[in-house]
XYZ file of N, CA, C and O in Angstrom:
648
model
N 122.313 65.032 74.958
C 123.160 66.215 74.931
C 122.550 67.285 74.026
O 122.792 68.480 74.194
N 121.873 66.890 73.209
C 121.700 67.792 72.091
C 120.249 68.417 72.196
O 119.867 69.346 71.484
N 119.418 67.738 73.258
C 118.293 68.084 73.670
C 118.993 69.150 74.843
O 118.567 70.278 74.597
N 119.784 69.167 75.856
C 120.184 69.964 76.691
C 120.985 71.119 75.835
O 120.801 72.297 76.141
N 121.494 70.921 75.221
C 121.742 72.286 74.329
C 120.815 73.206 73.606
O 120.841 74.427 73.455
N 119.808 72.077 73.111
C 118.831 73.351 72.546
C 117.876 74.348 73.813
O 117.668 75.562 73.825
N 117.420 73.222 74.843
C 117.046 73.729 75.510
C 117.457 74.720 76.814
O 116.679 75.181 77.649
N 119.151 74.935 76.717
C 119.947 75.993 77.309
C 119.847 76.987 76.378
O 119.681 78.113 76.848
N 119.934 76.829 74.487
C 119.624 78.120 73.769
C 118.512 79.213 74.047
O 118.449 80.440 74.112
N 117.421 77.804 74.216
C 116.259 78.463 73.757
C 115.654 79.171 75.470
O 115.032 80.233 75.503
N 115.885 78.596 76.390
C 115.931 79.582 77.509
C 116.518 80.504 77.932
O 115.912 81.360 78.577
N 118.007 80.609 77.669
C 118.516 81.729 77.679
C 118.649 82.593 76.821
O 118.913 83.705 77.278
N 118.541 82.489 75.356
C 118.174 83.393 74.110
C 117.309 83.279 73.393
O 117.076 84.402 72.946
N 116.433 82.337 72.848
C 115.403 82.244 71.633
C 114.157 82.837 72.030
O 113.521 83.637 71.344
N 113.738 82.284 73.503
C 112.394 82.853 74.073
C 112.321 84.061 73.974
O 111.208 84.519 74.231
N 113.318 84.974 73.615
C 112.917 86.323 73.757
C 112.313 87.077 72.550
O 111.709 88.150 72.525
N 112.682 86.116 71.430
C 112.280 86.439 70.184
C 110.605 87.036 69.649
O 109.742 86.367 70.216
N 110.227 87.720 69.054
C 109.345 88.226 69.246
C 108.072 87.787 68.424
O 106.880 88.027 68.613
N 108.821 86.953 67.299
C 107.443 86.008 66.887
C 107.128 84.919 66.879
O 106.368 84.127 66.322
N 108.238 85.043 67.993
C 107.507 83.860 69.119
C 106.911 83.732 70.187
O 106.663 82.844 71.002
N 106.663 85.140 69.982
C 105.663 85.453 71.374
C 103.891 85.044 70.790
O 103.211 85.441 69.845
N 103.653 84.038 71.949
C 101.709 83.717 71.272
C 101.715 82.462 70.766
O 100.717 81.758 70.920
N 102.798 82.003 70.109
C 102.929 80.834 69.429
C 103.843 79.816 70.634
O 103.327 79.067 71.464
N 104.811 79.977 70.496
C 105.494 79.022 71.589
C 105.729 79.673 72.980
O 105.724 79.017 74.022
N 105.894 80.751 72.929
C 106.251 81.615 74.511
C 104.810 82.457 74.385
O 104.395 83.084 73.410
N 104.201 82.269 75.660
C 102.962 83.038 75.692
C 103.319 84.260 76.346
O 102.352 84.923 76.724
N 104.088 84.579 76.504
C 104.267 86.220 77.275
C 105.492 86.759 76.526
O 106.494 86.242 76.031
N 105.008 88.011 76.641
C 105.955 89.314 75.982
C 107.468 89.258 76.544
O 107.555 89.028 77.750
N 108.518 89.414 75.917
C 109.433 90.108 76.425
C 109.673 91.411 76.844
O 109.491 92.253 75.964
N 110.067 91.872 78.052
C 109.335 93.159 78.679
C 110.688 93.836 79.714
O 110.665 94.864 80.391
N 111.703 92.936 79.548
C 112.911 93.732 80.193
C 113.475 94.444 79.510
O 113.928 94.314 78.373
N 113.451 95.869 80.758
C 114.251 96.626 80.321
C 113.790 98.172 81.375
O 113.647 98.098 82.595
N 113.611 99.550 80.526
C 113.320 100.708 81.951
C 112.157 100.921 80.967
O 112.104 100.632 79.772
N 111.146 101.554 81.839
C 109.482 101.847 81.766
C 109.822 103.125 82.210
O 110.169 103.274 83.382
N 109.771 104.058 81.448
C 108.981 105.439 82.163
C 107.629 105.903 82.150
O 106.661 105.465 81.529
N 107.711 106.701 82.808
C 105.674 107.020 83.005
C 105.832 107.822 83.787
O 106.878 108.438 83.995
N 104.338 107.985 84.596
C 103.896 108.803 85.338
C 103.069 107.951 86.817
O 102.402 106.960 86.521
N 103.115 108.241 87.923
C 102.173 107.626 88.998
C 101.357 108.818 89.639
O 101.777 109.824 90.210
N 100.228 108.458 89.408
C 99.041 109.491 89.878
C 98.465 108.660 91.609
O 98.250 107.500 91.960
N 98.419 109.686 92.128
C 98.434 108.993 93.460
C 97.426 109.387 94.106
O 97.224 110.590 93.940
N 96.317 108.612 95.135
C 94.451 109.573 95.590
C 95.733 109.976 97.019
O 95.363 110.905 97.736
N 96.751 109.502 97.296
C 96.577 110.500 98.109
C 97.412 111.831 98.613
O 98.439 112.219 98.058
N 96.738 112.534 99.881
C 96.070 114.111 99.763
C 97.381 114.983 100.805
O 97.742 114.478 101.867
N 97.572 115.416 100.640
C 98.438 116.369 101.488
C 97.906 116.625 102.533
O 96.762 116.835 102.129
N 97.869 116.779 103.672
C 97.370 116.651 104.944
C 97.252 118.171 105.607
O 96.578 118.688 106.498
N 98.464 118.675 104.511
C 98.039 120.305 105.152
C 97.409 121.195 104.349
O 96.840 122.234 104.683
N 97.563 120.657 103.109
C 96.270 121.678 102.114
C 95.491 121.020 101.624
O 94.758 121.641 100.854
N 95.233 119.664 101.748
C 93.757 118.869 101.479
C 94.016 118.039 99.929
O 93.526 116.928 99.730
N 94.820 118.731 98.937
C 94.446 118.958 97.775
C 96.068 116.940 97.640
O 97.028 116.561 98.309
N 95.370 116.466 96.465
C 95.949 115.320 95.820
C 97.200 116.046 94.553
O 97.086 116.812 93.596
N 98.378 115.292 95.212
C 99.143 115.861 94.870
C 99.558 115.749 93.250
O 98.734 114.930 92.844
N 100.211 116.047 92.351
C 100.450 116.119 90.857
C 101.032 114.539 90.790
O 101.615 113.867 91.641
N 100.707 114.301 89.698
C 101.837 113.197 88.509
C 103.081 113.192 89.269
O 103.621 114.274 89.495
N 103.657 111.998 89.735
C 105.024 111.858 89.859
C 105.450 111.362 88.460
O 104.755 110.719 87.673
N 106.859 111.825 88.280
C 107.687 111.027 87.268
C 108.449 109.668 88.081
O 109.021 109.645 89.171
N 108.184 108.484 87.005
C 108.715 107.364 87.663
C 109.329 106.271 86.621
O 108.633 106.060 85.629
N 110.283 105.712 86.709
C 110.657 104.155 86.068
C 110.301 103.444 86.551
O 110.003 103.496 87.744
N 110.155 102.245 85.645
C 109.971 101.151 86.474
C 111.037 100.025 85.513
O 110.976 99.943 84.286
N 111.871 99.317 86.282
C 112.800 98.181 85.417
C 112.539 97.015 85.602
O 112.470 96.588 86.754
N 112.359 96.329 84.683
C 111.729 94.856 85.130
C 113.122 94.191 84.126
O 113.790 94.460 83.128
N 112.973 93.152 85.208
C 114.266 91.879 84.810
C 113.792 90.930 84.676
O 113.056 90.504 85.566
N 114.054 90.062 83.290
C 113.240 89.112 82.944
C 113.876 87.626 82.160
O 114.361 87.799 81.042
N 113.878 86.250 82.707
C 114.228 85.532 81.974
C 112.939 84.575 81.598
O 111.841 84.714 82.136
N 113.198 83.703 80.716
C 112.248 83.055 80.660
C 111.280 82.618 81.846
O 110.052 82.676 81.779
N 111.809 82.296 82.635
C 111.123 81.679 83.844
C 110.925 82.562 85.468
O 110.151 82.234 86.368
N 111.850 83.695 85.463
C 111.330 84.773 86.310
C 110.718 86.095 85.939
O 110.285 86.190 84.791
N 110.633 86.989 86.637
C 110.341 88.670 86.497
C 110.130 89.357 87.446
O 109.200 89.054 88.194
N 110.907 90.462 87.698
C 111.269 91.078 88.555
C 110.925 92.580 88.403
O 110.915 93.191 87.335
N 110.684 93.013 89.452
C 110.143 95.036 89.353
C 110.838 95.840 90.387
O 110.727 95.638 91.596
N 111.789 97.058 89.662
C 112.012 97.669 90.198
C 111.429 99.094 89.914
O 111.218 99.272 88.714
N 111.021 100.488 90.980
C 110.358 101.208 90.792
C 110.958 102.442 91.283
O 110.885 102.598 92.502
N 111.489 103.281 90.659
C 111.973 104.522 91.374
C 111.425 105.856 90.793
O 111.304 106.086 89.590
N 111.101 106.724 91.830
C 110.984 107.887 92.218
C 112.039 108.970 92.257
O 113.218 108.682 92.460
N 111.678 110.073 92.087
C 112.546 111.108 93.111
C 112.943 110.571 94.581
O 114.118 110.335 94.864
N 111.875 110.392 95.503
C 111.694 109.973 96.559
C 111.889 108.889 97.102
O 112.465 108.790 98.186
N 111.475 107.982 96.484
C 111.820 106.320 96.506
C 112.081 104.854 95.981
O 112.476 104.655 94.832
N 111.889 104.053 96.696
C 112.346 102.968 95.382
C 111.160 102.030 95.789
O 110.229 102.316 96.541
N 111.374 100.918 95.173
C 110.547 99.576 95.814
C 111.198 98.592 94.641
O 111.685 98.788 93.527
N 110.937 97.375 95.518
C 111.030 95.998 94.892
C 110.792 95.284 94.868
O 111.305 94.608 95.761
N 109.886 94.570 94.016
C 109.503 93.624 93.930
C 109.687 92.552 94.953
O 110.820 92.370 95.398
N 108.532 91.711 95.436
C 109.197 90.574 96.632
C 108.174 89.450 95.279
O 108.939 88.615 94.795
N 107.254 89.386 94.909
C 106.595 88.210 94.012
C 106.295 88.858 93.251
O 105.739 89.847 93.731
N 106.388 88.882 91.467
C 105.676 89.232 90.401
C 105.412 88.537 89.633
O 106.349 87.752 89.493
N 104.038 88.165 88.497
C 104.193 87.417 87.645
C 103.340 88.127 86.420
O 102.632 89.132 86.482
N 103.691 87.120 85.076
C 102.773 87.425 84.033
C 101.499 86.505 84.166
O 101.450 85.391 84.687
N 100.387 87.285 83.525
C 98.961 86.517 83.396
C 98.540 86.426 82.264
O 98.897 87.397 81.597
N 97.714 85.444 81.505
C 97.387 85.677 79.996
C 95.537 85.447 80.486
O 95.307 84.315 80.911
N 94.409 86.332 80.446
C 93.613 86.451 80.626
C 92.989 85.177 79.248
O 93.098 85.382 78.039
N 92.455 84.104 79.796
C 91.896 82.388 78.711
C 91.089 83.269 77.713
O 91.312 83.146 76.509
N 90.026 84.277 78.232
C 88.983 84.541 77.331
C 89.461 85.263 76.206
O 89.370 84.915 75.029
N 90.289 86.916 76.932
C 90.494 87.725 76.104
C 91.861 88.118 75.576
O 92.186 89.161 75.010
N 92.654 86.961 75.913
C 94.339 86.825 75.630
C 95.065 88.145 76.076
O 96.038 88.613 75.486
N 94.296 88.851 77.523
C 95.233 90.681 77.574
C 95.690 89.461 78.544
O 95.233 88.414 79.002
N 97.036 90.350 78.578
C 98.150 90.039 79.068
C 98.407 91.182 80.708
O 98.145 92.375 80.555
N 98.776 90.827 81.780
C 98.692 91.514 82.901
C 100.203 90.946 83.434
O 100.909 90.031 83.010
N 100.369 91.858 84.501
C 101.942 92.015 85.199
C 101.344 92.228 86.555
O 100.727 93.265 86.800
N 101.464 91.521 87.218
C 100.838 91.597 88.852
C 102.469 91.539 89.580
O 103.335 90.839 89.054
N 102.729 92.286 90.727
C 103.691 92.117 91.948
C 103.346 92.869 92.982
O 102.817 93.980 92.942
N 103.781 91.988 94.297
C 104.013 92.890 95.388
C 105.176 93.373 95.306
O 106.099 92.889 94.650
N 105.219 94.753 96.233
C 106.697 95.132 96.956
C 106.719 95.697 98.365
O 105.842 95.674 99.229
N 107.812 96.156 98.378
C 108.278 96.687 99.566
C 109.035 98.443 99.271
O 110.168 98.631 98.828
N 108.239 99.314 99.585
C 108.682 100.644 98.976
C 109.478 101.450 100.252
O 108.875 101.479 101.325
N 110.708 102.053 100.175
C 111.810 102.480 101.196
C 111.619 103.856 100.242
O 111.784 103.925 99.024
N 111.178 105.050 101.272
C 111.453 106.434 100.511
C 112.953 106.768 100.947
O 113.613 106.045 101.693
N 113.423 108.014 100.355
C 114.821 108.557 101.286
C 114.312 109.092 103.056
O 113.298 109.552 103.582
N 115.407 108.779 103.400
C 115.296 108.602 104.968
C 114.638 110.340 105.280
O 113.601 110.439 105.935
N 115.266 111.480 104.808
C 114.459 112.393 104.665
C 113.237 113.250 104.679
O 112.872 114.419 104.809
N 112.797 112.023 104.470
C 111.142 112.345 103.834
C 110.368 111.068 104.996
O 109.219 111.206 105.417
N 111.009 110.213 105.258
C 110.287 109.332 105.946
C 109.156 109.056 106.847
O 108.516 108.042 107.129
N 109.105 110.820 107.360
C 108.312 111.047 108.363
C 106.786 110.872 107.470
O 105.734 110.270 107.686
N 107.350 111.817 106.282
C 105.528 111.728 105.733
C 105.122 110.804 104.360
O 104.234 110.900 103.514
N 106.408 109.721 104.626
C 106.321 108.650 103.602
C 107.173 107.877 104.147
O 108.396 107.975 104.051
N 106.313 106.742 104.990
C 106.841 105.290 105.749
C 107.366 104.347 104.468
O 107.277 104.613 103.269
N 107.804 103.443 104.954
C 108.335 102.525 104.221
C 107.168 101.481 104.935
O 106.904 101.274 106.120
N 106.554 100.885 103.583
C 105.420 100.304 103.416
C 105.200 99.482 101.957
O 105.713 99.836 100.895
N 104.231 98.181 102.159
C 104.282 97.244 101.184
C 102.714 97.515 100.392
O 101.675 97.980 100.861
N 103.048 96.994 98.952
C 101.749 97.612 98.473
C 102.041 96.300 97.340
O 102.743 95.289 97.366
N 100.932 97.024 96.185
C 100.585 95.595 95.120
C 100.563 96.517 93.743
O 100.116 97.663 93.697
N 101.112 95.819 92.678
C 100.478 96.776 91.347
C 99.687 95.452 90.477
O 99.587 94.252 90.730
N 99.410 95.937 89.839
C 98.452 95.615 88.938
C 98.649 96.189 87.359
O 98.131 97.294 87.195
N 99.262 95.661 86.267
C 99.429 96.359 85.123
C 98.665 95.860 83.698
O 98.350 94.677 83.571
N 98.525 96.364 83.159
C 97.494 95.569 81.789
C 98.873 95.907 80.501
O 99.170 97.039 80.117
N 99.488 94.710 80.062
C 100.648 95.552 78.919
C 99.751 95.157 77.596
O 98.967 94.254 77.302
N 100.445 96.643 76.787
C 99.513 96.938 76.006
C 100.693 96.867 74.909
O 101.786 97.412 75.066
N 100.398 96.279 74.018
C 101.351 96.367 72.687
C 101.578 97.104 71.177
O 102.577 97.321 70.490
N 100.049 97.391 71.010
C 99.722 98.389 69.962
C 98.859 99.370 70.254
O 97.785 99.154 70.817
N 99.336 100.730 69.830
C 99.759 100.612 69.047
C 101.382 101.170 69.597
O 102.215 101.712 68.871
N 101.520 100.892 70.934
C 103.115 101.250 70.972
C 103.165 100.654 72.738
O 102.443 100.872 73.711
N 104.540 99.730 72.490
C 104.395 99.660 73.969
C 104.267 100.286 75.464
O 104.930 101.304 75.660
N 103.397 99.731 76.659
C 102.867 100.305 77.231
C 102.409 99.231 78.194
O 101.950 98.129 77.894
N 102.684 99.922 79.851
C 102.018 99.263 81.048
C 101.294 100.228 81.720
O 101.714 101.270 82.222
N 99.850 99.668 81.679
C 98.949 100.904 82.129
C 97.989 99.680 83.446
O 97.661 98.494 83.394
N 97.842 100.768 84.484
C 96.861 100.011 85.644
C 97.239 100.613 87.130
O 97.968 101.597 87.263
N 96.784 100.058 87.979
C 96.286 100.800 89.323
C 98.119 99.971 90.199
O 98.954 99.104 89.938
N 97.878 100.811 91.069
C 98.566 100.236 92.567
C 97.610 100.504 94.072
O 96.645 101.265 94.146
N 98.045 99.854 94.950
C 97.298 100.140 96.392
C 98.273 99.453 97.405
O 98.729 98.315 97.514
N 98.418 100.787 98.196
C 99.632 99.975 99.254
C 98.907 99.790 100.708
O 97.699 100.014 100.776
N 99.443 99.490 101.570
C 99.205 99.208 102.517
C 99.145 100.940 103.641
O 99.135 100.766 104.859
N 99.132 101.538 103.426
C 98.788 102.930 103.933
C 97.807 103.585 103.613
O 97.531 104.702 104.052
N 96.972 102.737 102.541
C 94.883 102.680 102.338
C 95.433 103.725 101.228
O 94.420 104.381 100.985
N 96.416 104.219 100.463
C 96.362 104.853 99.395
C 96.385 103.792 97.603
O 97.009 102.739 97.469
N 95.804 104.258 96.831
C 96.092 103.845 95.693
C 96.462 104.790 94.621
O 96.554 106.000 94.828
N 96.656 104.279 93.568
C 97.004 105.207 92.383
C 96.994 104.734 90.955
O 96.981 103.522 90.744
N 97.001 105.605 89.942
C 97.299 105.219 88.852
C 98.683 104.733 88.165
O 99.546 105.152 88.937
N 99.293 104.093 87.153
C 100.275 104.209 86.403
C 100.493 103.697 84.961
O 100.121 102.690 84.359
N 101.424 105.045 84.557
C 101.154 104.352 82.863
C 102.483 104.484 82.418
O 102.782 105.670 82.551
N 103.394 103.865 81.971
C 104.563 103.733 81.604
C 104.352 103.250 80.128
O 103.383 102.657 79.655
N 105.783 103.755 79.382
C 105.999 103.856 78.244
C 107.694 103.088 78.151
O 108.662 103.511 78.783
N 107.711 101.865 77.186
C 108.958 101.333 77.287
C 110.429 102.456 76.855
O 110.232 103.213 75.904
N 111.128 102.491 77.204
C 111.954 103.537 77.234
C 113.448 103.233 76.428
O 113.934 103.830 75.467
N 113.987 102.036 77.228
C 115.089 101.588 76.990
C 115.321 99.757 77.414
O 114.840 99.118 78.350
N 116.258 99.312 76.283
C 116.767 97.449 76.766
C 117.521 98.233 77.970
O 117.263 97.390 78.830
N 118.264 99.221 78.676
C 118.804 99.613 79.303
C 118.768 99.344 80.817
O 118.311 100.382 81.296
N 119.023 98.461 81.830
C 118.657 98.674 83.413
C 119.139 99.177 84.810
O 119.843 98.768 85.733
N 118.402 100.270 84.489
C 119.200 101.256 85.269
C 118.621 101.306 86.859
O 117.535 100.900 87.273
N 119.658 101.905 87.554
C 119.750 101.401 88.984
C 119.425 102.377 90.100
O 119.221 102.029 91.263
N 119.393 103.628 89.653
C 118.219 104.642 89.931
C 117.384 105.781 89.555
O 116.459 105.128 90.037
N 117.017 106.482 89.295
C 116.013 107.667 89.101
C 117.024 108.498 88.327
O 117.968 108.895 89.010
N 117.024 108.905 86.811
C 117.657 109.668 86.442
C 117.822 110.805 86.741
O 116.905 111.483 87.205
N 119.001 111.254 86.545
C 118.871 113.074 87.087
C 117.963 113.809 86.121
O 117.342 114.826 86.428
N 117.932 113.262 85.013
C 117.767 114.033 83.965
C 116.472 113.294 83.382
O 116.726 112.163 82.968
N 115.194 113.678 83.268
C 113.949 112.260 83.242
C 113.668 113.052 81.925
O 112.782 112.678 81.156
């Protein structure tokens, strides 16, 4: 009994603790909203030119044993279908890999399908938290993104107010 109690504590509250991250829990605690920016290669079709910085969140939901990505836009969302953490053996960086499935507003659909893509993130801890790294979806575009932790807060779409 007393082994099933600690180990209901310590999965649902202790793991999140933070100096215990490296020592007994090898990955960061990381839920909560990410803001940033997504830089995207691709090009506008009627003036050639690659369009500006989107503003974007990203909310990841996290218990000990899952993690989850959500990603919103002005324009759209996506979600996560598989994500996980990685601890690189050699150089202990820490990475956030998921696929999703991205649904723009029906609006816009014509010149932004709803289409599945992959990110790729490197989290960075000092000197301030930070998920920086590429995406590439399945419409042969890729992009940049760099998010900045924002809030424990998980919010459910695109603020009015960014």
């Amino acid at each position: 009994t007393i082994f099933w109690i600690v180990s209901f504590v310590f999965t649902k509250w202790l793991w999140r603790i933070s100096w215990l991250g490296g020592w007994i829990v090898q990955f960061p605690y990381l839920q909560g909203t990410w803001k940033g920016e997504l830089q995207s290669t691709w090009k506008n079709p009627e003036t050639g030119k690659v369009i500006p910085p989107l503003p974007m969140i990203l909310v990841i939901r996290q218990t000990f044993s899952t993690i989850s990505c959500t990603m919103f836009t002005k324009e759209s969302g996506s979600d996560s279908r598989a994500a996980q953490l990685a601890k690189d053996e050699k150089t202990g960086a820490i990475s956030l890999s998921y696929n999703y499935t991205n649904r723009s507003l029906a609006t816009i659909r014509e010149r932004s399908p709803i289409h599945d893509g992959a990110a790729h993130l490197r989290v960075v801890t000092l000197p301030s938290r930070m998920l920086e790294g590429e995406y590439w979806t399945g419409r042969c575009t890729t992009g940049l993104m760099k998010l900045h932790f924002s809030s424990h807060q998980l919010l459910e779409s695109f603020p009015e107010k960014f």
